[in-house]
XYZ file of C-alpha atoms in Angstrom:
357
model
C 118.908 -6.835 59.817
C 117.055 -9.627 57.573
C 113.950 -11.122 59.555
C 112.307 -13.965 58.089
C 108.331 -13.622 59.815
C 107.943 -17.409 59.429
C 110.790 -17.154 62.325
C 109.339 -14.024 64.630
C 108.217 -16.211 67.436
C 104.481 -15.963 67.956
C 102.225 -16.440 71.644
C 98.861 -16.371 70.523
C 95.912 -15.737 73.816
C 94.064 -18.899 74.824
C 91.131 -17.357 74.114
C 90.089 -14.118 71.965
C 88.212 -11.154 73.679
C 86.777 -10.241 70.229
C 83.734 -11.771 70.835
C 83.168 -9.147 73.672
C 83.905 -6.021 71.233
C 80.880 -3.575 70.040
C 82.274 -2.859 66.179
C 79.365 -0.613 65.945
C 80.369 1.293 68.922
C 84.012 1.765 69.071
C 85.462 4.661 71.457
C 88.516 5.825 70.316
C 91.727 4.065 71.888
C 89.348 2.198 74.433
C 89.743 -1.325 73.064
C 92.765 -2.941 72.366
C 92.985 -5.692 70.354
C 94.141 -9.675 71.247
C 98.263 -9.232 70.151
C 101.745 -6.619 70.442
C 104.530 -6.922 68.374
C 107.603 -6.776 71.000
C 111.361 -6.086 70.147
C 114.294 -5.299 72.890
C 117.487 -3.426 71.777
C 120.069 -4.419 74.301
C 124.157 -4.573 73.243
C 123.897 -2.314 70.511
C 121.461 -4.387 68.615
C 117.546 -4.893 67.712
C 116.863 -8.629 69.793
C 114.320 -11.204 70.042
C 111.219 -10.113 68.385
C 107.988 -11.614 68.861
C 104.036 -11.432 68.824
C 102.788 -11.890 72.007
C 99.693 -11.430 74.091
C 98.422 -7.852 74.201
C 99.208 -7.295 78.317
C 100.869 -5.808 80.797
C 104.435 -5.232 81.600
C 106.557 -5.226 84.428
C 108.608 -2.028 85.128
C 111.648 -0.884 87.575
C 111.010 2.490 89.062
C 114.047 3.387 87.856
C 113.075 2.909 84.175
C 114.787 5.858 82.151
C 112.057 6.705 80.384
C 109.296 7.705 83.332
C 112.199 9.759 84.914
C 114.083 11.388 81.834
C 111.548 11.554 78.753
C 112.935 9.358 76.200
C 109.408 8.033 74.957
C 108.132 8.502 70.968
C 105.417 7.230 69.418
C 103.589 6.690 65.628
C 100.199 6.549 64.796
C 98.843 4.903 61.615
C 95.572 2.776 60.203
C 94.800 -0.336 58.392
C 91.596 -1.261 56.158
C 90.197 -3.841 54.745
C 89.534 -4.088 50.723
C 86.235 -5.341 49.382
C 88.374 -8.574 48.765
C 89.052 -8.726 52.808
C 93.076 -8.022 52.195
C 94.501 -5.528 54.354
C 96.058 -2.007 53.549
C 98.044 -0.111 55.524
C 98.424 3.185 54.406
C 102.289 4.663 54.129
C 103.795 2.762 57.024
C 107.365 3.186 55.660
C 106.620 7.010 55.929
C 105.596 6.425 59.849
C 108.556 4.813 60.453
C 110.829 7.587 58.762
C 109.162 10.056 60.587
C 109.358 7.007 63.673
C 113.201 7.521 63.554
C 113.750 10.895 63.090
C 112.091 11.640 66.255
C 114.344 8.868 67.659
C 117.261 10.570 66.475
C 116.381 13.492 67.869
C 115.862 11.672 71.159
C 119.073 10.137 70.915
C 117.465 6.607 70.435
C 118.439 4.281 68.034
C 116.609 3.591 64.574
C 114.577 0.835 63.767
C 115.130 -1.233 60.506
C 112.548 -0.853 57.760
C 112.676 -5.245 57.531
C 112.195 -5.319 61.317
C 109.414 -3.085 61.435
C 107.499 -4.179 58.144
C 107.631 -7.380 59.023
C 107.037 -7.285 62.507
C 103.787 -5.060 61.481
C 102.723 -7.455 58.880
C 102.657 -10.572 61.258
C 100.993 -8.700 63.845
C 98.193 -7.862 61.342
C 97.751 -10.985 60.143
C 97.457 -12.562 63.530
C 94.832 -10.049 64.415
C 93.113 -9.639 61.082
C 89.624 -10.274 62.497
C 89.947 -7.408 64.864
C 89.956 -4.631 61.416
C 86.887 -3.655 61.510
C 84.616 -3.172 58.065
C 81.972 0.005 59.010
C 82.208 2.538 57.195
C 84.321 5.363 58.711
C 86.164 2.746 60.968
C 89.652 1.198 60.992
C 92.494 -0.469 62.682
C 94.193 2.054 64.649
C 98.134 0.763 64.925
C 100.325 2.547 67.451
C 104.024 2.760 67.019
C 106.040 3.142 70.145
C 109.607 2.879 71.700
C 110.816 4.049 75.592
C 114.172 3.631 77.154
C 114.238 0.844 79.789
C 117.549 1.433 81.492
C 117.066 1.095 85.256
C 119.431 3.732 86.014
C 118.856 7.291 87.440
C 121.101 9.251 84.897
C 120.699 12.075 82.527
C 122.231 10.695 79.854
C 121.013 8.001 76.699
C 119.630 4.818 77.701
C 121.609 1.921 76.293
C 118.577 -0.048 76.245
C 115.139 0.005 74.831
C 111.845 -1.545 73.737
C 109.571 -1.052 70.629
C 106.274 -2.453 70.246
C 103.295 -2.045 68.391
C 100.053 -2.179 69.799
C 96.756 -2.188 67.888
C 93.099 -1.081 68.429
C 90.408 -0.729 66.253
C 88.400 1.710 66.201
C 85.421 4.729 64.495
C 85.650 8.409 63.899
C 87.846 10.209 65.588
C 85.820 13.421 66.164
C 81.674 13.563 65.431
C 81.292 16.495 64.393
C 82.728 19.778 63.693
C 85.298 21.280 66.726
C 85.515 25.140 68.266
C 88.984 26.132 68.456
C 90.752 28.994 70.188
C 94.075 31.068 69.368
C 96.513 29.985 71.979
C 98.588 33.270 73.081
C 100.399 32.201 76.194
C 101.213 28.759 76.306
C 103.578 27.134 73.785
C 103.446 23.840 72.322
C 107.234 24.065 70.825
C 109.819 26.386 70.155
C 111.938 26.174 66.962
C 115.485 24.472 67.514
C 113.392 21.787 70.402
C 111.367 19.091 69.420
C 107.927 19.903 68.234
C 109.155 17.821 65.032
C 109.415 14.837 66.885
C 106.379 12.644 67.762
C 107.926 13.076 71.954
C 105.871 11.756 74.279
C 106.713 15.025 76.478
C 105.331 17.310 73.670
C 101.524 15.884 74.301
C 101.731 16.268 77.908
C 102.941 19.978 77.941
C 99.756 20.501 75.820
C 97.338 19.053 78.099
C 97.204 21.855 80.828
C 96.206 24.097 78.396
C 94.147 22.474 75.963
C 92.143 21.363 79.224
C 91.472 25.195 80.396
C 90.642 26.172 76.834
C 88.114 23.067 77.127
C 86.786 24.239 80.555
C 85.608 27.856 78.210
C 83.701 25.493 76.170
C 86.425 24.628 73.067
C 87.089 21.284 71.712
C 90.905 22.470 71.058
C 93.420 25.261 70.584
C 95.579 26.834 67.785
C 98.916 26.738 68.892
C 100.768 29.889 67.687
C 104.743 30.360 67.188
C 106.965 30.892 70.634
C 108.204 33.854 70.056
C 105.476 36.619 69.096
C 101.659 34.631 69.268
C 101.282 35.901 66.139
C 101.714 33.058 63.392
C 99.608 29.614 63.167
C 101.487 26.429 64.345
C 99.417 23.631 64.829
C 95.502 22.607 66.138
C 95.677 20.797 68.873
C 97.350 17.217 67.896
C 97.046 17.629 64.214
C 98.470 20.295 61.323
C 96.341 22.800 60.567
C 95.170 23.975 57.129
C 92.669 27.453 55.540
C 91.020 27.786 52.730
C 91.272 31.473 52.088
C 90.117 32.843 48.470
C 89.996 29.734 46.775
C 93.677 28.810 47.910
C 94.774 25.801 50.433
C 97.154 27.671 53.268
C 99.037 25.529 55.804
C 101.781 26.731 57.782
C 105.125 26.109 56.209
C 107.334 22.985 58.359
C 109.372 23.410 60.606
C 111.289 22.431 64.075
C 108.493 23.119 65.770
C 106.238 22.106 63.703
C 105.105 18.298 63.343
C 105.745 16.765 59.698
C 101.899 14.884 58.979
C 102.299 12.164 56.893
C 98.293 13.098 56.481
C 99.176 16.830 56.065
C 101.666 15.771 53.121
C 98.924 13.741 51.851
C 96.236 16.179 51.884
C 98.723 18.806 50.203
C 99.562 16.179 47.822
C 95.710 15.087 46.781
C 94.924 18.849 46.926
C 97.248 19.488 43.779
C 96.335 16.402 42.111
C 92.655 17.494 42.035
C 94.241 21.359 40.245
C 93.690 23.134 43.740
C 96.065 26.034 44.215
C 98.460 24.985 47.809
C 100.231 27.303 49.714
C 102.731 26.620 52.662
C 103.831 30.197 54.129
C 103.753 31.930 57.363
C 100.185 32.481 58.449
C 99.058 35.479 60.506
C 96.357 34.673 63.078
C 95.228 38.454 61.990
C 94.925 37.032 58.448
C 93.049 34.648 58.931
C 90.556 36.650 61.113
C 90.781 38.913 58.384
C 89.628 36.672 56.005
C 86.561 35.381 58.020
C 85.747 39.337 58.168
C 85.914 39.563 54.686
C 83.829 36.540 53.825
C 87.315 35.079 52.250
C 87.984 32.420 54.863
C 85.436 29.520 53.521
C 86.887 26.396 55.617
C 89.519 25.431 58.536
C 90.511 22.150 58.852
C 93.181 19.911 61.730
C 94.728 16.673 59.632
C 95.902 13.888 61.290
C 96.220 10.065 61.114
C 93.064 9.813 64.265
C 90.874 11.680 62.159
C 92.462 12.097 58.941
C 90.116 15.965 58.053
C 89.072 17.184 61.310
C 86.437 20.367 60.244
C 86.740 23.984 62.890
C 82.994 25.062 62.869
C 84.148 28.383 64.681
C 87.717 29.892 65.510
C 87.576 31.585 69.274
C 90.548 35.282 68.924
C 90.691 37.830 71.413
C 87.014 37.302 72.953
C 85.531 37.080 70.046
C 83.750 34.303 67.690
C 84.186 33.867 64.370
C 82.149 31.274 62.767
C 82.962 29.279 59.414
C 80.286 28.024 56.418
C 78.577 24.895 56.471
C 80.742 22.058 56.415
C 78.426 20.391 53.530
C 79.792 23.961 51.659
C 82.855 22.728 51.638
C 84.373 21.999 48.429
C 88.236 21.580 49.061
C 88.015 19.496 52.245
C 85.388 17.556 51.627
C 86.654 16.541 47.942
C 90.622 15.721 48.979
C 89.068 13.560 51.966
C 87.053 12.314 49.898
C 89.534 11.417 47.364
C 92.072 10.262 50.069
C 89.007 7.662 51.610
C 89.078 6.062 48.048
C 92.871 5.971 48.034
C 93.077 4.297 51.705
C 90.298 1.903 50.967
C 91.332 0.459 47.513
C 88.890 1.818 45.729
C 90.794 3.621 43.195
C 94.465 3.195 41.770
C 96.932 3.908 43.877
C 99.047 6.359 41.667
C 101.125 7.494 44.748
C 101.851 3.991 45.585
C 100.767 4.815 49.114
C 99.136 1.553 49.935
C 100.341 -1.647 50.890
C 98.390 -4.493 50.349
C 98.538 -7.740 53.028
C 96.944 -10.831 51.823
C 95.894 -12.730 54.160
């Protein structure tokens, strides 16, 4: 599909609410900004994309995806350069990752053209709204729902993708307490815990809400089967630092492939860090904190890119972790990845994607 940008149709607002935004006091996914991107697939075929005014929409109650599921989403970031371009980091990544989980949904891909451009125009209508703070960025949000007004179990033959933007600070403030989940499951292997499913984030929030009434920011998820092997931290992979080696849980169908995670794995052996993705034991990694051998924990995720675990709740019991300012691995690969997103050093990955404005 070959879309020229100079011929995406595009509704700017009469008047900007950016005036009436706090930069220095962004909550996260509070404050969207002025535009969407908007594209229909109707007949078989990606239709009539435009920017128009961020806003609401008008529904049936029979739309497929509030009664059957079909509903995926991305999540990604843009910066600004100390030349005020713009750099989104991996988007083509996203948007594999954007139609595998459609496939699996049995929804139809979107073309990389149609999406990179669409993105591009929607960031350069709203380029004032990236914000420049340190630690802050342009959240962009990814998503695509059936919109078949039919009451049918069965593939929607119709569909709308937009993107959505909001810009905003860090993700998490400080350090989170996480517990070992051992009765709820966030995926089994052969379903969709691959897939960035709408449904997969709202069978965790029962759950991660009880574990947050005991006085935990999150949970470990652990496999379906036996409770016994690390799957995820809440929304985000989940990564040890046990003896000097970087541990993550190998990937899987139930677990979600990060485009952060494969970034943090890739910057990890870049810097000469030892990586290892393997089965981990939630009794290893107690272990290890017994021992004195577990020195950090970490969640990785496009929200908050490292996410440090201060303390890991098992079985009743606390177990606390070092100092985060200890933390050599983590702190060095996010460190190293900030550079990377920012343009501060060369891009040997070529991860970023420069839009000049």
């Amino acid at each position: 599909m070959s879309v020229d940008t100079l011929t995406i149709p595009t509704q700017r607002v009469a008047k900007s609410r950016i005036s009436e935004v706090d930069f220095d006091n962004l909550q996260f996914g509070k404050t969207f900004s002025d535009h969407m991107f908007v594209v229909d697939y109707k007949g078989g075929a990606w239709q009539n994309p435009q920017v128009l005014p961020y806003g609401d929409m008008a529904l049936s109650p029979a739309t497929s995806s509030l009664h059957y599921g079909q509903a995926i989403f991305e999540g990604m970031k843009a910066y600004k350069d100390e030349h005020g371009d713009l750099l989104l980091f991996r988007p083509q990544a996203n948007l594999q990752r954007l139609n595998k989980s459609a496939e699996r949904l049995c929804m139809p891909e979107l073309p990389e053209e149609l999406f990179m451009q669409g993105l591009e125009q929607l960031l350069r209508v709203d380029a004032g709204w990236v914000p420049t703070k340190e630690g802050s960025s342009l959240y962009i949000r990814p998503l695509m729902f059936a919109t078949d007004n039919f009451i049918g179990v069965r593939p929607s033959l119709t569909y709308r993708f937009l993107i959505i933007t909001c810009p905003v600070g860090k993700y998490y403030d400080k350090p989170v307490k996480v517990a070992v989940e051992q009765q709820y499951v966030r995926s089994a292997e052969g379903g969709a815990g691959y897939a960035k499913a709408a449904g997969n984030y709202a069978a965790s929030l029962l759950p991660s809400r009880k574990m947050q009434e005991k006085g935990y920011d999150q949970l470990i998820w652990t496999d379906a089967k036996e409770h016994k092997y690390v799957e995820e931290s809440g929304t985000m992979n989940v990564m040890f630092v046990i003896d000097d080696v970087l541990v993550t849980p190998s990937l899987s169908t139930s677990i979600l492939h990060g485009v952060t995670r494969d970034s943090v794995l890739t910057v990890a052996r870049d810097l000469g860090y030892k990586v290892e993705e393997r089965k981990v034991a939630v009794d290893e990694v107690i272990a290890a904190q017994q021992a004195g051998k577990l020195t950090e924990a970490f969640g990785t995720g496009t929200a908050a890119i490292i996410s440090q675990i201060a303390l890991i709740h098992h079985n009743g019991q606390d177990y606390e972790l070092p100092p985060v300012e200890t933390r050599k691995i983590s702190n060095s690969i996010g460190a190293a990845l900030d550079k990377i997103r920012t343009g501060q050093v060369p891009d040997t990955h070529n991860w970023v994607q420069k839009i000049s404005l």
